[in-house]
Coordinates of C-alpha atoms and ligand atoms in Angstrom, one line a residue:
X58 CA -7.7 -14.9 59.1
X59 CA -4.2 -15.0 58.8
X60 CA -3.5 -16.6 62.0
X61 CA -0.6 -14.8 63.4
X62 CA -1.7 -11.1 62.8
X63 CA -5.7 -11.5 62.2
X64 CA -5.6 -9.9 58.9
X65 CA -7.9 -11.3 56.1
X66 CA -6.0 -13.1 53.7
X67 CA -7.9 -12.3 50.0
X68 CA -9.8 -15.6 48.2
X69 CA -7.7 -15.9 44.9
X70 CA -10.0 -15.1 42.1
X71 CA -10.3 -18.1 39.9
X72 CA -13.5 -17.9 38.6
X73 CA -14.4 -21.7 38.4
X74 CA -14.6 -21.8 42.0
X75 CA -16.7 -18.8 41.8
X76 CA -18.8 -20.9 40.0
X77 CA -18.9 -23.8 42.3
X78 CA -20.3 -21.4 45.0
X79 CA -23.1 -20.4 42.8
X80 CA -26.0 -23.4 42.8
X81 CA -28.6 -21.4 40.5
X82 CA -26.0 -21.2 37.6
X83 CA -25.9 -25.1 36.9
X84 CA -28.9 -25.4 35.3
X85 CA -30.2 -26.5 32.1
X86 CA -32.6 -23.7 30.3
X87 CA -34.6 -25.0 27.3
X88 CA -32.2 -28.2 26.6
X89 CA -28.7 -25.8 27.5
X90 CA -26.4 -25.0 30.0
X91 CA -27.6 -21.8 31.2
X92 CA -26.1 -18.4 30.7
X93 CA -26.8 -15.6 32.7
X94 CA -26.0 -12.5 31.7
X95 CA -28.9 -10.4 33.1
X96 CA -26.8 -9.3 36.4
X97 CA -27.5 -5.6 36.3
X98 CA -31.1 -6.8 36.4
X99 CA -30.7 -9.3 39.6
X100 CA -27.2 -11.3 40.5
X101 CA -27.6 -14.8 41.6
X102 CA -26.4 -15.7 45.0
X103 CA -23.5 -17.6 46.5
X104 CA -24.2 -20.3 49.1
X105 CA -22.3 -18.8 51.3
X106 CA -25.7 -16.1 51.1
X107 CA -28.5 -18.7 50.5
X108 CA -26.6 -20.7 54.0
X109 CA -26.9 -17.5 55.9
X110 CA -30.7 -17.2 55.4
X111 CA -31.4 -20.4 56.1
X112 CA -29.6 -20.0 58.8
X113 CA -31.0 -17.4 60.8
X114 CA -34.8 -18.6 59.6
X115 CA -33.7 -22.1 60.8
X116 CA -32.5 -20.9 64.0
X117 CA -31.6 -17.7 65.2
X118 CA -34.6 -16.3 64.0
X119 CA -36.7 -13.4 66.3
X120 CA -37.4 -10.0 66.1
X121 CA -34.8 -7.0 66.1
X122 CA -34.4 -4.6 68.9
X123 CA -37.5 -5.8 70.8
X124 CA -37.3 -8.4 72.9
X125 CA -34.9 -9.3 76.1
X126 CA -35.1 -12.7 75.4
X127 CA -32.0 -14.6 73.9
X128 CA -33.4 -15.3 70.1
X129 CA -34.3 -11.3 70.1
X130 CA -30.8 -10.5 71.5
X131 CA -28.7 -13.0 68.9
X132 CA -31.0 -11.5 66.0
X133 CA -30.5 -7.9 67.4
X134 CA -26.6 -8.8 67.3
X135 CA -26.9 -10.3 63.9
X136 CA -28.5 -7.6 61.8
X137 CA -26.7 -4.9 63.7
X138 CA -23.5 -6.5 62.9
X139 CA -25.0 -6.3 59.4
X140 CA -24.8 -2.5 59.2
X141 CA -21.1 -2.5 60.5
X142 CA -20.3 -4.5 57.4
X143 CA -22.0 -2.3 55.2
X144 CA -20.5 0.9 56.8
X145 CA -17.2 -0.8 56.5
X146 CA -17.7 -1.7 53.0
X147 CA -18.3 1.7 51.8
X148 CA -15.6 3.4 54.4
X149 CA -18.9 5.2 56.1
X150 CA -17.3 7.7 59.4
X151 CA -20.4 5.9 61.8
X152 CA -22.6 3.0 61.3
X153 CA -25.3 4.5 61.9
X154 CA -25.2 6.5 58.9
X155 CA -26.1 3.4 57.1
X156 CA -30.2 3.0 57.0
X157 CA -32.0 -0.4 55.6
X158 CA -34.3 0.0 53.4
X159 CA -35.7 -2.2 50.8
X160 CA -33.9 -0.6 47.8
X161 CA -32.0 1.7 45.9
X162 CA -35.6 3.0 44.5
X163 CA -36.8 2.9 48.4
X164 CA -33.6 4.9 49.7
X165 CA -34.0 7.8 46.9
X166 CA -37.4 8.3 47.6
X167 CA -36.9 8.2 51.7
X168 CA -34.3 10.9 50.3
X169 CA -36.9 13.0 48.5
X170 CA -39.5 12.5 50.7
X171 CA -37.5 14.5 53.9
X172 CA -34.3 15.6 53.2
X173 CA -36.5 17.2 49.5
X174 CA -39.6 17.9 51.3
X175 CA -37.7 20.3 53.9
X176 CA -35.4 21.7 51.6
X177 CA -36.5 22.0 48.0
X178 CA -38.9 25.3 47.9
X179 CA -41.3 26.7 44.5
X180 CA -38.4 27.5 42.0
X181 CA -35.1 25.5 43.6
X182 CA -33.9 23.4 41.5
X183 CA -33.1 19.6 41.3
X184 CA -30.4 18.6 39.0
X185 CA -30.3 15.0 37.7
X186 CA -28.7 13.4 34.5
X187 CA -30.0 12.1 31.3
X188 CA -28.8 8.4 31.8
X189 CA -30.8 8.1 35.0
X190 CA -33.1 5.1 35.8
X191 CA -36.4 5.9 37.1
X192 CA -35.9 5.5 40.2
X193 CA -33.6 8.9 39.9
X194 CA -36.0 10.4 37.6
X195 CA -39.7 9.8 39.0
X196 CA -39.4 10.8 42.7
X197 CA -37.7 14.3 41.9
X198 CA -40.9 14.7 39.5
X199 CA -43.1 14.0 42.4
X200 CA -41.0 15.9 44.5
X201 CA -41.0 19.0 41.7
X202 CA -45.5 18.4 41.7
X203 CA -45.5 18.9 45.6
X204 CA -43.2 21.9 45.9
X205 CA -43.3 23.9 43.2
X206 CA -39.3 22.8 42.5
X207 CA -38.0 22.4 38.8
X208 CA -36.3 19.8 37.5
X209 CA -32.6 20.3 35.3
X210 CA -31.2 17.5 33.3
X211 CA -27.6 16.9 32.6
X212 CA -27.5 16.6 28.8
X213 CA -25.6 13.3 27.3
X214 CA -23.3 12.6 24.7
X215 CA -24.4 10.3 21.9
X216 CA -21.3 7.3 22.9
X217 CA -23.5 8.2 26.5
X218 CA -21.0 10.5 28.1
X219 CA -22.3 13.2 30.4
X220 CA -21.6 16.9 29.3
X221 CA -20.1 18.3 32.4
X222 CA -19.9 21.9 30.9
X223 CA -23.0 22.1 30.6
X224 CA -23.6 20.3 34.0
X225 CA -21.8 22.8 35.5
X226 CA -23.5 25.8 33.9
X227 CA -26.7 24.2 35.0
X228 CA -26.0 24.5 38.4
X229 CA -26.7 27.7 40.7
X230 CA -27.7 29.0 43.2
X231 CA -31.0 27.4 43.0
X232 CA -29.9 24.1 42.9
X233 CA -30.5 21.9 46.4
X234 CA -29.8 18.8 45.1
X235 CA -27.5 16.9 42.5
X236 CA -28.9 13.2 42.3
X237 CA -27.0 11.4 39.4
X238 CA -26.0 7.5 38.6
X239 CA -22.3 6.1 39.8
X240 CA -22.2 3.5 36.5
X241 CA -25.2 3.9 34.1
X242 CA -27.5 0.6 33.8
X243 CA -28.5 1.0 30.0
X244 CA -25.0 1.7 28.5
X245 CA -22.5 1.0 31.5
X246 CA -20.6 4.2 31.5
X247 CA -19.2 5.3 34.8
X248 CA -19.7 9.0 35.8
X249 CA -16.9 11.6 37.2
X250 CA -18.1 11.6 40.3
X251 CA -15.9 13.7 42.3
X252 CA -15.8 16.5 39.7
X253 CA -19.7 16.6 39.9
X254 CA -19.8 16.2 44.1
X255 CA -17.1 18.8 44.4
X256 CA -19.1 21.3 41.6
X257 CA -22.0 20.6 43.3
X258 CA -20.5 21.5 46.6
X259 CA -19.1 24.6 45.5
X260 CA -22.5 26.6 44.8
X261 CA -23.8 24.4 48.0
X262 CA -26.4 21.9 46.4
X263 CA -25.6 18.2 48.4
X264 CA -25.5 15.2 45.8
X265 CA -27.1 12.2 46.0
X266 CA -25.1 8.9 44.1
X267 CA -27.3 6.3 42.8
X268 CA -24.7 3.3 43.4
X269 CA -27.4 0.8 42.3
X270 CA -24.5 -1.0 39.2
X271 CA -21.6 0.0 40.9
X272 CA -20.5 -1.3 44.9
X273 CA -20.1 -4.7 43.3
X274 CA -17.8 -3.9 40.9
X275 CA -15.5 -1.5 42.2
X276 CA -14.4 -0.2 45.1
X277 CA -16.4 2.7 47.0
X278 CA -15.4 4.9 49.6
X279 CA -18.1 7.7 50.7
X280 CA -15.9 9.7 52.7
X281 CA -13.2 9.7 49.7
X282 CA -16.2 10.8 47.2
X283 CA -17.9 13.2 49.9
X284 CA -21.1 12.4 48.7
X285 CA -23.8 13.3 51.1
X286 CA -26.2 10.0 50.0
X287 CA -25.5 6.7 48.3
X288 CA -27.9 4.5 47.3
X289 CA -27.9 0.9 46.6
X290 CA -29.9 -3.0 46.4
X291 CA -28.5 -6.5 47.9
X292 CA -29.7 -8.1 44.7
X293 CA -27.4 -6.6 42.5
X294 CA -24.4 -7.5 44.6
X295 CA -25.5 -11.3 45.2
X296 CA -27.4 -10.7 48.5
X297 CA -31.2 -10.9 48.9
X298 CA -34.1 -8.9 47.4
X299 CA -36.3 -6.7 49.3
X300 CA -32.9 -5.1 51.2
X301 CA -30.8 -2.3 50.1
X302 CA -28.9 0.9 51.8
X303 CA -29.0 4.4 51.9
X304 CA -26.0 6.0 52.8
X305 CA -26.4 9.3 54.5
X306 CA -23.9 11.9 56.5
X307 CA -24.9 11.6 59.8
X308 CA -25.2 15.1 60.5
X309 CA -27.5 15.1 57.7
X310 CA -29.2 12.5 58.9
X311 CA -30.1 13.9 62.0
X312 CA -31.5 17.1 60.8
X313 CA -33.9 15.6 58.2
X314 CA -37.6 14.5 59.1
X315 CA -38.6 11.0 59.6
X316 CA -40.3 9.6 56.2
X317 CA -42.2 6.5 57.4
X318 CA -43.8 6.7 61.1
X319 CA -44.5 3.9 63.2
X320 CA -42.9 1.4 65.9
X321 CA -39.3 1.2 66.3
X322 CA -38.6 5.1 64.8
X323 CA -39.8 6.8 68.1
X324 CA -38.4 7.4 71.2
X325 CA -41.8 8.6 73.0
X326 CA -45.8 8.5 72.0
X327 CA -48.7 9.9 73.4
X328 CA -51.7 11.3 71.7
X329 CA -50.5 14.6 71.5
X330 CA -47.7 14.2 70.0
X331 CA -44.5 11.5 69.2
X332 CA -40.6 12.2 69.6
X333 CA -38.3 10.1 67.1
X334 CA -35.3 7.5 67.9
X335 CA -31.6 8.5 66.9
X336 CA -30.4 7.6 63.8
X337 CA -30.7 5.1 62.4
X338 CA -33.2 3.9 63.6
X339 CA -35.5 6.9 62.6
X340 CA -35.8 5.7 59.9
X341 CA -36.6 1.9 60.2
X342 CA -40.4 2.6 60.5
X343 CA -41.6 -1.1 61.7
X344 CA -40.0 -4.6 61.3
X345 CA -37.3 -4.3 59.1
X346 CA -36.1 -7.5 56.6
X347 CA -34.3 -8.4 59.2
X348 CA -32.9 -11.7 57.7
X349 CA -32.0 -9.5 54.6
X350 CA -29.9 -7.3 56.3
X351 CA -28.0 -10.6 57.6
X352 CA -27.8 -11.6 54.3
X353 CA -26.6 -8.4 52.7
X354 CA -23.8 -8.9 55.2
X355 CA -23.3 -12.0 54.3
X356 CA -22.9 -10.8 50.8
X357 CA -20.4 -8.3 51.7
X358 CA -18.2 -10.6 53.4
X359 CA -18.4 -12.7 50.2
X360 CA -17.5 -9.9 48.0
X361 CA -14.8 -9.6 50.5
X362 CA -13.3 -12.2 50.8
X363 CA -11.7 -11.7 46.9
X364 CA -9.2 -9.3 46.0
X365 CA -11.4 -6.7 44.3
X366 CA -9.1 -5.7 41.8
X367 CA -8.3 -9.3 40.1
X368 CA -12.6 -9.4 40.0
X369 CA -12.8 -5.7 38.6
X370 CA -10.3 -7.2 36.0
X371 CA -11.9 -10.0 35.1
X372 CA -14.8 -8.0 35.0
X373 CA -13.7 -5.6 32.8
X374 CA -12.0 -8.2 30.4
X375 CA -15.3 -9.6 29.6
X376 CA -16.9 -6.4 28.6
X377 CA -13.7 -6.0 26.4
X378 CA -14.5 -9.3 25.0
X379 CA -17.7 -9.1 24.3
X380 CA -17.3 -5.6 22.9
X381 CA -14.7 -6.9 20.2
X382 CA -16.5 -9.8 19.8
X383 CA -20.2 -8.4 19.4
X384 CA -18.8 -5.4 17.6
X385 CA -17.0 -7.1 14.9
X386 CA -20.6 -8.7 13.6
X387 CA -22.0 -6.3 10.4
X388 CA -25.4 -4.9 11.5
X389 CA -24.7 -4.9 15.2
X390 CA -24.4 -1.2 16.6
X391 CA -22.6 -1.2 20.6
X392 CA -24.6 1.9 22.3
X393 CA -22.7 3.3 25.0
X394 CA -19.0 3.5 23.5
X395 CA -17.5 6.4 26.1
X396 CA -13.8 5.0 27.5
X397 CA -14.7 4.5 30.9
X398 CA -17.5 1.6 31.2
X399 CA -18.8 -0.9 33.8
X400 CA -19.7 -5.0 33.1
X401 CA -22.6 -3.9 30.8
X402 CA -23.0 -4.3 26.7
X403 CA -26.1 -3.0 25.1
X404 CA -26.6 -3.1 21.2
X405 CA -28.9 -3.1 18.7
X406 CA -29.1 -5.2 15.4
X407 CA -30.4 -3.0 11.9
X408 CA -33.1 -6.0 11.4
X409 CA -34.2 -7.3 14.9
X410 CA -36.0 -6.0 17.9
X411 CA -34.4 -6.5 21.0
X412 CA -37.5 -8.3 21.9
X413 CA -36.8 -11.1 19.6
X414 CA -33.2 -10.8 20.1
X415 CA -33.9 -11.4 23.7
X416 CA -37.0 -14.2 23.3
X417 CA -34.4 -15.9 20.7
X418 CA -31.6 -15.4 22.9
X419 CA -33.5 -17.5 26.1
X420 CA -34.1 -20.2 23.7
X421 CA -30.5 -21.1 23.6
X422 CA -30.3 -20.9 27.2
X423 CA -29.0 -17.3 27.2
X424 CA -30.3 -14.6 30.2
X425 CA -29.9 -10.8 28.9
X426 CA -32.4 -8.3 28.8
X427 CA -34.1 -6.3 26.1
X428 CA -35.9 -3.1 26.0
X429 CA -35.9 0.4 27.9
X430 CA -33.8 -1.0 31.2
X431 CA -36.3 1.5 32.9
X432 CA -34.0 4.3 31.5
X433 CA -37.2 5.7 28.7
X434 CA -35.6 9.4 28.1
X435 CA -32.1 8.2 27.7
X436 CA -33.9 5.9 25.1
X437 CA -35.7 8.5 23.5
X438 CA -32.5 11.0 23.4
X439 CA -30.7 8.1 22.0
X440 CA -33.8 7.4 19.3
X441 CA -34.4 4.5 20.0
X442 CA -36.7 2.1 21.2
X443 CA -34.8 0.0 23.4
X444 CA -31.5 -1.5 23.3
X445 CA -30.0 -5.8 24.1
X446 CA -28.3 -5.7 27.1
X447 CA -25.2 -8.2 28.1
X448 CA -24.3 -7.5 31.7
X449 CA -22.0 -9.1 33.6
X450 CA -20.9 -10.5 36.9
X451 CA -17.7 -12.1 39.0
X452 CA -19.2 -15.5 37.6
X453 CA -19.3 -15.2 34.0
X454 CA -16.6 -16.6 31.7
X455 CA -15.6 -16.2 28.1
X456 CA -17.1 -18.9 26.6
X457 CA -20.4 -17.3 27.7
X458 CA -18.9 -14.4 25.6
X459 CA -19.1 -16.6 22.7
X460 CA -22.1 -18.8 23.4
X461 CA -23.5 -15.1 23.9
X462 CA -22.3 -14.0 20.2
X463 CA -22.8 -17.1 18.8
X464 CA -26.6 -16.6 19.4
X465 CA -26.7 -13.3 18.4
X466 CA -25.3 -14.7 14.9
X467 CA -28.2 -17.2 15.0
X468 CA -30.4 -14.5 15.2
X469 CA -28.6 -12.4 12.6
X470 CA -29.2 -15.2 10.3
X471 CA -33.0 -14.9 10.8
X472 CA -33.9 -11.6 10.8
X473 CA -31.8 -11.6 7.3
X474 CA -33.0 -9.8 4.7
Ligands
C6P675 N1 -32.2 -1.1 37.3 C1 -31.8 -3.2 35.7 O1 -32.2 -3.9 34.7 P1 -34.2 -1.5 43.1 O2 -35.2 -2.0 41.5 O3 -34.8 -0.5 43.9 O4 -33.3 -2.6 43.3 O5 -33.4 -0.5 42.2 C2 -33.2 0.0 41.1 C3 -32.4 0.6 40.0 C4 -31.8 2.2 40.2 N2 -30.7 2.4 40.1 C5 -30.1 1.7 39.0 C6 -28.7 2.6 38.3 C7 -31.0 0.6 38.5 O6 -29.8 0.6 37.8 C8 -31.8 0.1 39.2 C9 -32.5 -1.3 38.5 C10 -32.4 -2.8 37.2 O7 -31.0 -2.0 35.1 C11 -33.7 -3.1 37.7 S1 -35.0 -1.8 36.6

């Protein structure tokens, strides 16, 4: 804090200093220094998050919103402070619009099972895109099976770009909900959300954004976007596993029926009927992941302590550098070539299966993901069984990109026909 006016001062971005914050990065894997490029699957945790979790389990831990005693009050305060931090992080109007859930998957299932079951009738349409993760496909398929709704899919180009004209044609007065990803986890494509959201609202549809791969790479302002729901996971943004967020506009959340029943989500219970608590508690049945939420608050503090534009620039440079070096290797093809991309480079080799690439890179201490990345329909659309995917975080370096490229070179030598 700046002592004079209490305005937080952004920490200068220095990647070597950032790396010192992450203990797990400093280890050898198969005799090589770890190069961790599987951040889209899950990112490592800074000391600030680890210490916060240790602190709460070591001292101020108790159940929340139940006890009148000292520890319960302290822990409840920290849990609600975390909600406030998340609300500010995505610029929600009100902390009541932040529902703590297990992750993106649970957030989307919550909307499908509450908003979806209430509003989708036989013949109504739900519009998703061909870029979606299984988490933003399967819950809608299940909803359609239950309600007679119809799932429609916006096509994607060979480069990995949504066909916005097709999207606008698919929208109709039957469209109840549009559910699209902010950033594609398989290709890195950043979708033009404003255009999508405005067009969906023009036909009276609600919009859910899957922000799992976006919220830690770029500033997200849910009021400016005007999305109705925004979902993300703590573990990809340097926070704990098992905790995530559903943002929803307060008026929508208030009108939605609860999903899971139990303690914490009720106002009064009798054997005849129950009444429900106000938001957000209506959607947080049972004992929540208390320390997970507090740890997520610490992750938000950590990310927010930096000049976020500098972090985004650094990640973009890594992606561009990796694309340039990998793209120059004969027999390697980058998959996902749109101009507007974030932190992800997917590729295929002419002569080696992605699983072989991933396994061999691991022998050199390089962690990447290989396979369909939980986007089987997208892989089918691109006529691929899978890709090898390098995904970057704020702590990665140019020399790690060079280690990746050298590793891929070794794989190519092994498989050269
Ligand atoms: N993608 C990946 O390696 P959960 O598991 O609920 O935290 O997140 C699911 C999810 C939803 N949407 C997108 C765009 C995602 O990328 C993910 C998780 C990981 O790409 C694990 S499959």
